[in-house]
Coordinates of C-alpha atoms and ligand atoms in Angstrom, one line a residue:
M21 CA 0.8 -29.2 22.9
A22 CA 3.7 -31.1 21.3
I23 CA 4.6 -28.0 19.2
E24 CA 4.7 -25.9 22.4
N25 CA 7.6 -27.8 23.7
N26 CA 9.4 -28.0 20.5
T27 CA 12.0 -25.2 20.6
E28 CA 14.0 -26.6 17.6
S29 CA 13.4 -24.9 14.3
W30 CA 13.1 -26.8 11.1
D31 CA 16.0 -26.6 8.6
Y32 CA 14.9 -25.4 5.3
A33 CA 17.0 -25.8 2.1
P34 CA 17.9 -22.3 0.9
S35 CA 15.5 -20.9 -1.7
L36 CA 17.2 -18.0 -3.3
E37 CA 15.4 -15.5 -5.5
G38 CA 17.4 -15.2 -8.8
T39 CA 19.1 -12.0 -9.7
S40 CA 19.9 -12.7 -13.4
H41 CA 16.8 -10.8 -14.6
I42 CA 17.6 -7.5 -13.1
Q43 CA 19.4 -4.7 -14.8
L44 CA 21.5 -2.3 -12.9
K45 CA 23.9 0.2 -14.4
K46 CA 27.3 0.7 -12.9
K47 CA 26.7 4.4 -12.5
Y48 CA 23.6 6.5 -12.1
D49 CA 23.3 10.1 -13.0
L50 CA 20.6 12.5 -11.9
F51 CA 17.2 12.5 -13.6
I52 CA 16.5 16.1 -14.3
D53 CA 14.1 17.5 -17.0
G54 CA 13.6 14.1 -18.5
K55 CA 17.3 13.5 -19.1
W56 CA 20.1 11.8 -17.2
V57 CA 22.6 14.5 -16.2
K58 CA 26.0 14.3 -14.6
P59 CA 26.3 16.0 -11.1
K60 CA 28.0 19.4 -11.3
S61 CA 30.5 18.3 -8.6
G62 CA 31.4 15.2 -10.6
K63 CA 31.0 13.3 -7.3
Y64 CA 29.4 9.8 -7.0
F65 CA 28.9 7.6 -3.9
A66 CA 28.5 3.8 -3.6
S67 CA 25.2 2.1 -2.9
I68 CA 26.0 -1.1 -1.2
N69 CA 24.2 -4.3 -0.4
P70 CA 24.0 -4.4 3.4
A71 CA 23.6 -8.2 3.3
N72 CA 27.2 -8.7 2.1
E73 CA 28.7 -5.1 1.9
E74 CA 29.3 -5.4 -1.9
V75 CA 28.9 -2.3 -4.1
L76 CA 25.8 -2.4 -6.3
A77 CA 26.2 0.8 -8.2
E78 CA 27.7 4.3 -8.0
V79 CA 25.1 7.1 -7.5
A80 CA 25.5 10.8 -8.3
H81 CA 25.7 13.2 -5.3
A82 CA 23.6 16.3 -6.2
N83 CA 24.7 19.7 -4.8
K84 CA 22.8 23.0 -4.6
A85 CA 23.3 23.8 -8.3
D86 CA 21.9 20.4 -9.3
V87 CA 18.9 20.9 -7.1
D88 CA 18.4 24.3 -8.6
L89 CA 18.4 22.8 -12.1
A90 CA 15.8 20.2 -10.9
V91 CA 13.5 22.8 -9.3
K92 CA 13.8 25.0 -12.4
A93 CA 12.8 22.0 -14.6
A94 CA 9.9 21.2 -12.3
R95 CA 8.7 24.8 -12.4
K96 CA 8.9 25.0 -16.2
A97 CA 7.0 21.7 -16.5
Y98 CA 4.4 23.0 -14.0
N99 CA 3.8 26.3 -15.8
N100 CA 4.0 25.1 -19.4
V101 CA 2.6 21.6 -19.4
W102 CA 1.3 19.9 -16.3
S103 CA -0.9 22.6 -14.7
K104 CA -2.5 23.1 -18.1
M105 CA -3.2 19.5 -19.0
A106 CA -6.7 18.1 -18.6
P107 CA -6.8 16.1 -15.3
S108 CA -8.1 13.0 -17.2
E109 CA -4.9 13.2 -19.3
R110 CA -2.7 13.4 -16.2
A111 CA -4.5 10.3 -14.9
K112 CA -3.4 8.4 -18.0
Y113 CA 0.2 9.0 -17.3
I114 CA -0.1 8.0 -13.7
Y115 CA -1.9 4.7 -14.7
R116 CA 0.8 4.1 -17.2
I117 CA 3.5 4.4 -14.6
A118 CA 1.6 2.0 -12.3
R119 CA 1.2 -0.6 -15.1
L120 CA 4.9 -0.4 -16.2
M121 CA 5.9 -0.8 -12.6
Q122 CA 3.7 -3.8 -12.2
E123 CA 5.2 -5.4 -15.3
R124 CA 8.6 -5.1 -13.8
A125 CA 7.5 -5.9 -10.2
R126 CA 10.0 -8.8 -9.9
E127 CA 12.9 -6.7 -10.9
F128 CA 11.9 -3.9 -8.4
A129 CA 11.5 -6.4 -5.6
V130 CA 14.9 -7.9 -6.1
I131 CA 16.7 -4.6 -6.4
E132 CA 14.9 -3.4 -3.3
S133 CA 16.0 -6.4 -1.3
L134 CA 19.6 -6.0 -2.6
D135 CA 19.9 -2.3 -1.9
A136 CA 17.9 -2.1 1.4
G137 CA 18.5 -5.5 3.0
K138 CA 14.8 -6.2 3.4
T139 CA 13.6 -9.7 2.8
I140 CA 12.4 -10.7 -0.6
R141 CA 9.2 -11.9 0.9
E142 CA 8.4 -8.4 2.1
S143 CA 9.6 -6.5 -1.0
R144 CA 7.8 -8.9 -3.3
D145 CA 4.5 -9.1 -1.3
I146 CA 4.3 -5.7 0.3
D147 CA 6.5 -2.9 -0.9
V148 CA 6.2 -3.4 -4.7
P149 CA 2.5 -4.3 -5.0
L150 CA 1.6 -1.5 -2.5
A151 CA 3.7 1.0 -4.5
C152 CA 1.9 0.1 -7.7
N153 CA -1.5 0.3 -6.0
H154 CA -0.7 3.8 -4.8
F155 CA -0.2 4.9 -8.4
F156 CA -3.4 3.1 -9.5
Y157 CA -5.4 4.6 -6.6
Y158 CA -4.3 8.2 -7.1
A159 CA -4.6 8.0 -10.9
G160 CA -8.3 7.5 -10.1
W161 CA -8.6 10.7 -8.2
A162 CA -6.9 12.9 -10.8
D163 CA -10.1 13.9 -12.6
K164 CA -12.4 13.6 -9.6
L165 CA -10.9 16.3 -7.3
E166 CA -14.2 18.2 -7.3
Y167 CA -15.8 15.2 -5.7
A168 CA -12.9 14.8 -3.2
F169 CA -13.5 18.4 -2.1
P170 CA -17.1 19.2 -2.9
N171 CA -18.1 22.9 -3.3
R172 CA -14.5 24.0 -3.0
K173 CA -12.2 25.4 -5.6
V174 CA -9.2 23.0 -5.8
E175 CA -5.8 24.3 -7.0
S176 CA -2.4 22.6 -7.2
L177 CA 0.5 24.1 -5.2
G178 CA 3.3 24.0 -7.8
V179 CA 6.6 22.3 -7.2
A180 CA 6.7 19.7 -4.4
G181 CA 10.1 18.8 -2.8
Q182 CA 10.0 15.3 -1.4
I183 CA 12.6 13.7 0.8
I184 CA 12.2 10.0 1.7
P185 CA 13.9 7.5 4.0
W186 CA 15.5 4.1 3.5
N187 CA 13.0 1.7 5.2
F188 CA 10.5 1.5 2.3
P189 CA 12.4 3.2 -0.5
L190 CA 10.1 2.5 -3.5
L191 CA 6.9 2.6 -1.5
M192 CA 7.8 6.0 0.0
A193 CA 8.5 7.3 -3.4
A194 CA 5.1 6.1 -4.6
W195 CA 3.4 7.6 -1.5
K196 CA 5.0 10.9 -2.3
I197 CA 4.9 11.1 -6.1
A198 CA 1.4 9.6 -6.9
P199 CA -0.8 12.1 -4.9
A200 CA 1.4 15.0 -6.0
L201 CA 0.9 14.2 -9.7
A202 CA -2.8 13.5 -9.3
T203 CA -3.3 16.9 -7.8
G204 CA -1.4 18.6 -10.7
N205 CA 1.9 19.3 -8.9
T206 CA 5.4 18.6 -10.2
V207 CA 8.1 16.9 -8.2
V208 CA 11.7 17.0 -7.1
L209 CA 12.3 13.8 -5.1
K210 CA 15.4 12.7 -3.1
P211 CA 15.7 9.1 -2.0
A212 CA 17.8 8.2 1.0
E213 CA 21.5 7.9 0.4
T214 CA 21.6 4.1 1.3
T215 CA 18.7 3.2 -1.0
S216 CA 18.6 5.2 -4.2
L217 CA 18.4 2.4 -6.7
T218 CA 14.6 1.7 -6.9
A219 CA 13.9 5.4 -7.1
L220 CA 16.3 5.5 -10.1
K221 CA 14.6 2.5 -11.7
L222 CA 11.4 4.3 -11.2
A223 CA 12.9 7.3 -13.1
E224 CA 13.6 4.9 -15.9
I225 CA 9.9 3.9 -16.0
I226 CA 8.8 7.5 -15.8
E227 CA 11.0 8.1 -18.8
E228 CA 9.5 5.1 -20.6
S229 CA 6.0 6.3 -19.7
G230 CA 6.4 9.5 -21.8
L231 CA 5.6 11.7 -18.8
P232 CA 6.5 15.2 -19.9
A233 CA 10.0 16.2 -19.1
G234 CA 10.5 17.9 -15.7
V235 CA 7.3 16.7 -14.2
V236 CA 9.2 14.3 -12.0
N237 CA 12.9 14.9 -11.2
I238 CA 15.0 12.5 -9.1
V239 CA 18.1 13.9 -7.4
T240 CA 20.3 11.6 -5.3
G241 CA 22.5 12.6 -2.4
F242 CA 22.9 13.0 1.3
G243 CA 21.4 15.4 3.9
D244 CA 23.0 18.4 2.1
T245 CA 21.0 17.5 -1.0
G246 CA 17.8 17.3 1.1
A247 CA 18.6 20.6 2.7
A248 CA 19.1 22.3 -0.7
I249 CA 15.5 21.1 -1.6
V250 CA 14.1 22.3 1.7
N251 CA 15.8 25.7 1.4
H252 CA 15.1 26.3 -2.3
H253 CA 13.0 29.5 -2.6
D254 CA 10.9 28.2 -5.5
V255 CA 9.6 25.0 -3.8
N256 CA 6.0 25.3 -2.7
K257 CA 5.7 22.2 -0.6
I258 CA 7.9 19.9 1.4
A259 CA 6.9 16.3 2.0
F260 CA 9.3 14.5 4.4
T261 CA 9.5 11.1 6.0
G262 CA 12.4 10.3 8.3
S263 CA 13.8 11.0 11.7
T264 CA 12.2 13.5 14.1
A265 CA 15.5 15.2 14.4
V266 CA 15.6 16.1 10.7
G267 CA 11.8 16.8 10.8
K268 CA 12.5 19.5 13.4
I269 CA 15.4 21.0 11.3
I270 CA 13.0 21.2 8.3
Q271 CA 10.2 22.8 10.3
K272 CA 12.6 25.5 11.5
A273 CA 14.0 26.1 8.0
I274 CA 10.6 26.7 6.4
A275 CA 9.0 28.6 9.3
G276 CA 7.8 32.0 8.0
T277 CA 8.0 31.0 4.4
H278 CA 5.1 30.2 2.0
K279 CA 6.0 26.5 2.0
K280 CA 3.5 24.0 3.0
A281 CA 4.7 20.8 4.7
T282 CA 3.7 17.3 5.7
L283 CA 6.1 15.5 8.0
E284 CA 6.0 11.8 8.8
L285 CA 8.5 11.1 11.6
G286 CA 9.4 8.4 14.0
G287 CA 7.4 6.3 16.4
K288 CA 7.4 4.1 19.5
S289 CA 4.1 2.4 18.9
A290 CA 2.3 0.3 21.5
N291 CA 1.0 -3.1 20.8
I292 CA -1.5 -4.0 23.5
I293 CA -2.6 -7.6 24.3
F294 CA -5.6 -8.2 26.6
D295 CA -6.2 -11.5 28.3
D296 CA -9.2 -12.4 26.1
A297 CA -7.1 -12.0 22.9
P298 CA -6.4 -14.9 20.6
I299 CA -2.9 -15.5 21.9
D300 CA -1.4 -17.3 19.0
Q301 CA -2.5 -14.7 16.5
A302 CA -1.4 -12.0 18.9
V303 CA 2.1 -13.6 19.1
E304 CA 2.3 -13.6 15.3
G305 CA 1.1 -10.0 15.3
I306 CA 3.9 -9.1 17.7
V307 CA 6.5 -10.8 15.5
N308 CA 5.0 -9.1 12.4
G309 CA 4.9 -5.8 14.2
I310 CA 8.6 -5.6 15.3
F311 CA 10.7 -8.4 13.8
F312 CA 9.8 -8.6 10.1
N313 CA 11.5 -5.9 8.1
Q314 CA 14.2 -5.8 10.8
G315 CA 12.1 -3.4 12.8
H316 CA 12.7 -0.8 10.2
V317 CA 9.2 0.4 10.2
C318 CA 8.2 3.8 11.5
C319 CA 5.0 2.4 13.0
A320 CA 6.7 -0.8 14.3
G321 CA 5.0 -2.2 17.4
S322 CA 8.1 -1.6 19.5
R323 CA 6.5 -1.4 22.9
L324 CA 4.5 -4.5 23.9
F325 CA 2.0 -4.2 26.7
V326 CA 0.6 -7.5 28.0
Q327 CA -2.1 -7.9 30.6
E328 CA -0.5 -9.3 33.7
N329 CA -2.4 -12.5 34.1
I330 CA -1.3 -13.8 30.6
A331 CA 2.2 -12.2 30.5
D332 CA 4.1 -15.5 31.3
K333 CA 2.2 -17.4 28.6
V334 CA 2.6 -14.7 26.0
I335 CA 6.3 -14.3 26.7
R336 CA 6.9 -18.0 26.6
K337 CA 5.2 -18.4 23.3
L338 CA 6.9 -15.3 21.9
K339 CA 10.3 -16.8 22.8
Q340 CA 9.4 -20.0 21.1
R341 CA 8.4 -18.2 18.0
M342 CA 11.6 -16.1 18.0
D343 CA 13.6 -19.4 18.2
S344 CA 12.2 -20.3 14.8
L345 CA 12.9 -17.0 13.0
Y346 CA 15.5 -17.1 10.3
V347 CA 18.0 -14.3 10.2
G348 CA 20.1 -14.0 7.1
N349 CA 20.2 -13.6 3.3
P350 CA 17.3 -11.2 2.3
L351 CA 17.0 -13.0 -1.1
D352 CA 16.3 -16.3 0.6
K353 CA 12.5 -16.8 0.6
N354 CA 12.7 -18.5 4.0
T355 CA 14.3 -15.5 5.7
D356 CA 12.2 -13.7 8.3
I357 CA 14.7 -11.1 9.3
G358 CA 17.1 -9.7 6.6
A359 CA 20.0 -7.2 6.9
I360 CA 20.0 -4.0 8.9
N361 CA 20.0 -1.2 6.3
S362 CA 23.4 0.3 7.2
K363 CA 26.4 -0.1 9.4
E364 CA 25.4 3.2 11.2
Q365 CA 21.9 1.9 11.9
L366 CA 23.3 -1.4 13.2
E367 CA 25.6 0.6 15.5
T368 CA 22.6 2.6 16.7
I369 CA 20.6 -0.6 17.5
N370 CA 23.5 -2.2 19.3
K371 CA 24.0 1.0 21.3
Y372 CA 20.4 0.8 22.5
I373 CA 20.7 -2.9 23.3
Q374 CA 23.6 -2.1 25.5
I375 CA 21.7 0.8 27.1
G376 CA 18.9 -1.7 27.9
K377 CA 21.2 -4.1 29.6
N378 CA 22.8 -1.2 31.6
E379 CA 19.3 -0.1 32.6
G380 CA 18.8 -3.4 34.2
A381 CA 16.2 -4.8 31.8
E382 CA 16.4 -8.5 31.1
M383 CA 17.3 -9.4 27.5
Y384 CA 16.5 -12.5 25.4
Q385 CA 17.9 -13.3 22.0
P386 CA 17.5 -16.7 20.3
K387 CA 20.6 -18.5 19.1
C388 CA 20.8 -17.9 15.4
D389 CA 23.4 -18.3 12.8
I390 CA 24.2 -14.8 11.7
P391 CA 26.2 -14.4 8.4
K392 CA 29.8 -13.2 9.0
K393 CA 29.7 -10.4 6.4
G394 CA 26.9 -7.8 6.3
F395 CA 24.9 -6.1 9.0
Y396 CA 22.6 -8.3 11.0
C397 CA 20.8 -8.2 14.3
A398 CA 19.1 -11.1 16.1
P399 CA 15.5 -10.5 17.3
T400 CA 15.7 -9.1 20.8
I401 CA 13.2 -8.7 23.6
F402 CA 13.6 -6.9 26.9
T403 CA 11.5 -7.7 30.0
N404 CA 11.6 -6.1 33.3
V405 CA 11.4 -2.7 31.6
A406 CA 10.4 0.5 33.5
Q407 CA 8.3 3.2 31.8
S408 CA 11.2 5.6 32.3
N409 CA 13.9 3.4 30.6
V410 CA 15.5 4.9 27.5
I411 CA 14.7 1.7 25.6
A412 CA 11.0 2.2 26.3
Q413 CA 11.1 5.9 25.4
E414 CA 13.3 6.3 22.3
E415 CA 12.9 5.0 18.8
I416 CA 15.4 2.2 18.2
F417 CA 14.4 1.3 14.6
G418 CA 15.6 -2.3 14.8
P419 CA 14.2 -5.7 15.8
V420 CA 14.1 -4.8 19.5
L421 CA 11.0 -5.0 21.6
T422 CA 10.3 -3.9 25.2
I423 CA 7.7 -5.7 27.1
Q424 CA 5.7 -4.3 30.0
T425 CA 2.6 -5.5 31.8
F426 CA -0.6 -3.8 32.9
R427 CA -3.7 -4.7 34.9
T428 CA -6.4 -2.3 33.9
V429 CA -7.6 -0.5 30.7
D430 CA -6.9 2.9 32.2
E431 CA -3.4 1.9 33.2
V432 CA -2.5 0.7 29.7
I433 CA -3.9 3.8 28.1
Q434 CA -1.8 6.0 30.3
K435 CA 1.3 3.9 29.7
A436 CA 0.8 3.7 25.9
N437 CA 0.2 7.5 25.7
N438 CA 3.3 8.2 27.8
S439 CA 5.5 8.8 24.8
P440 CA 6.6 11.8 22.8
Y441 CA 5.4 9.9 19.7
G442 CA 2.0 8.9 18.5
L443 CA 2.2 7.1 15.1
A444 CA 0.4 3.8 15.6
A445 CA -0.9 1.3 18.0
G446 CA -2.3 -2.3 18.1
V447 CA -5.1 -3.6 20.3
W448 CA -5.7 -7.3 20.7
T449 CA -9.0 -8.3 22.4
D450 CA -12.1 -10.2 21.7
K451 CA -14.3 -7.3 22.9
G452 CA -15.5 -4.8 20.3
S453 CA -16.5 -2.2 22.8
R454 CA -13.0 -2.3 24.3
I455 CA -11.5 -1.7 20.8
F456 CA -13.7 1.4 20.3
N457 CA -12.9 2.7 23.8
L458 CA -9.1 2.4 23.2
T459 CA -9.2 3.8 19.7
T460 CA -10.7 7.0 21.0
K461 CA -8.3 7.3 23.9
L462 CA -5.0 6.2 22.4
R463 CA -3.1 9.2 20.9
A464 CA -2.0 7.5 17.7
G465 CA -2.7 8.2 14.1
V466 CA -3.4 4.6 13.1
I467 CA -4.8 1.9 15.4
W468 CA -5.0 -1.7 14.3
A469 CA -7.4 -4.1 16.0
N470 CA -6.4 -7.8 16.1
T471 CA -3.8 -7.3 13.4
Y472 CA -0.7 -5.2 12.8
N473 CA 1.1 -3.3 10.0
K474 CA -1.7 -3.5 7.5
F475 CA -1.6 -0.9 4.7
D476 CA -3.9 0.1 2.0
P477 CA -3.7 3.0 -0.4
T478 CA -7.3 4.1 0.4
S479 CA -6.5 4.5 4.1
P480 CA -4.8 7.6 5.5
F481 CA -1.6 7.3 7.5
G482 CA 0.2 9.8 9.8
G483 CA 1.0 10.7 13.3
Y484 CA 0.2 12.7 16.5
K485 CA 2.8 14.7 18.5
E486 CA 6.4 14.2 17.5
S487 CA 5.4 11.6 15.0
G488 CA 4.6 14.5 12.6
F489 CA 1.6 16.0 11.0
G490 CA -0.4 15.7 7.8
R491 CA -1.8 12.4 6.4
E492 CA -0.6 10.4 3.5
G493 CA -2.8 7.8 1.7
G494 CA -6.5 7.9 1.0
L495 CA -8.6 10.9 0.3
H496 CA -6.8 12.7 3.2
G497 CA -3.5 12.3 1.3
L498 CA -4.7 14.7 -1.4
S499 CA -5.1 17.5 1.1
G500 CA -1.4 18.1 1.5
Y501 CA -1.0 18.9 -2.2
V502 CA -3.9 21.3 -2.8
K503 CA -5.0 24.8 -2.0
L504 CA -8.7 25.0 -1.3
S505 CA -10.9 28.1 -1.5
Ligands
NAI613 P1 17.2 10.9 8.4 O1 16.0 11.6 8.9 O2 18.6 11.5 8.5 O3 17.0 10.6 6.8 C1 15.8 10.7 6.1 C2 16.0 11.4 4.8 O4 16.3 12.8 5.1 C3 17.2 11.0 3.9 O5 16.8 11.1 2.6 C4 18.3 12.0 4.3 O6 19.2 12.1 3.3 C5 17.5 13.2 4.4 N1 18.1 14.3 5.2 C6 19.1 14.2 6.2 N2 19.4 15.4 6.7 C7 18.6 16.3 6.1 C8 18.5 17.7 6.2 N3 19.1 18.4 7.1 N4 17.6 18.3 5.4 C9 16.8 17.6 4.5 N5 16.9 16.3 4.4 C10 17.8 15.6 5.2 O7 17.3 9.4 9.0 P2 18.5 8.5 9.2 O8 19.7 9.2 9.7 O9 18.7 7.7 8.0 O10 18.0 7.6 10.4 C11 18.1 8.0 11.7 C12 16.9 7.6 12.5 O11 15.7 8.1 12.0 C13 16.6 6.1 12.5 O12 17.4 5.4 13.5 C14 15.1 6.1 12.8 O13 14.9 6.1 14.2 C15 14.6 7.3 12.2 N6 14.0 7.0 10.9 C16 12.6 7.1 10.8 C17 12.0 6.8 9.6 C18 10.5 6.9 9.4 O14 10.0 6.2 8.6 N7 9.8 7.7 10.2 C19 12.7 6.4 8.4 C20 14.2 6.4 8.6 C21 14.7 6.7 9.8
MG614 MG1 22.1 0.2 -0.3

């Protein structure tokens, strides 16, 4: 009980992860056909550290002609080498990439935190190990496709164009590249413009692994670079993770072409707490679901539904927990909430917080010392939220949570499903039958029970409705990269 009344947080001495062991070049070219090549335009852009706005490196801006070179290299590698290689040989390369990445896990984690603003705790314990595990996992499938798809003829597609976002830069690269290679495709991948560095480090590892030239090409740039991949006539498949707005543009662009697509888009996921749930664990699950990683998670539990009779208690405990969250330097191991990825994203989040206030919802933010330089946002909750409020409908992609209450199971199912999105959901209850009832009725691709944001390479991930289509991860993740007959 004593702890319940203690709203003061402990002061920890800073515990900074060192940066002396990382190697970053001043300038990164494009990785095409196994070589580092200068962008045709001669243009580079800065990749900054959102925690202090310092420039980390200059990165090449690929244009249409560069993308064309990359696609040609991928096609040549596909025709001459990769599609002809024995699957067990392909597996060896994928394993090798996984092992090399694992050996340099610390370097990857630090660079990810520097470039993306995410906490070192997360990049070290989640992003990097999971990225390695995706390569290990899919390496295992490479020579077992006939068992993955029994009694079917399995063929690769050809060249896969892959466009990824900034919230899990290295992990999204792994999600995309590993299954593509395991199924015998070659790759042209574009990281997000604010977080290119770990993809470029991955290119260095790919080079070191001896993977045949052109099998993986990494082109950096902005939306125009992504569009050049999407619209290239010789790309067979587009794999995209990012905003629903760009997902729709891509879908229009490839309509009527031979291109296959998987799209993993936004979310507004419901986290549902019943009165028989273990409250303290649920509160920790709420915090993990929306505040860690700055809410930069497509499946973030951004809409909380609490059963009415426990709402006061849950909100009180949640506020106490928020009071103890550390916002600040992502490289400090004590930090719970790092930097928002970019100035633009911080502006978007602040715009939504203002909208919430204007809509009449009640806001709570703990007092926290926010660094003067860099992009930061305090954890924020809104109560007194109506189902029709903008903050309850639109994806905010920041540490902002809306809280609503419910009385019955049917009511919460209706409210949770009342969203254009359907990526994930969380259900907290002691009752197994209730979990099964909800998992069949909630329109979401992933549903966690008594936990949140748990990932594993063996388990498929993807959405319903405007959250996209196709699945990544697991056996299902192979399907997007093969033709079956
Ligand atoms: P975005 O969708 O613009 O960016 C994602 C990737 O697509 C980046 O690599 C970008 O360069 C590329 N891209 C942009 N325009 C393109 C085009 N026309 N054709 C091909 N590729 C293109 O996302 P942005 O602007 O960084 O974030 C905006 C919002 O999107 C966020 O506030 C958030 O709500 C959502 N988002 C969702 C993510 C998810 O994991 N589902 C990840 C990142 C953002
Ligand atoms: Mg950056």
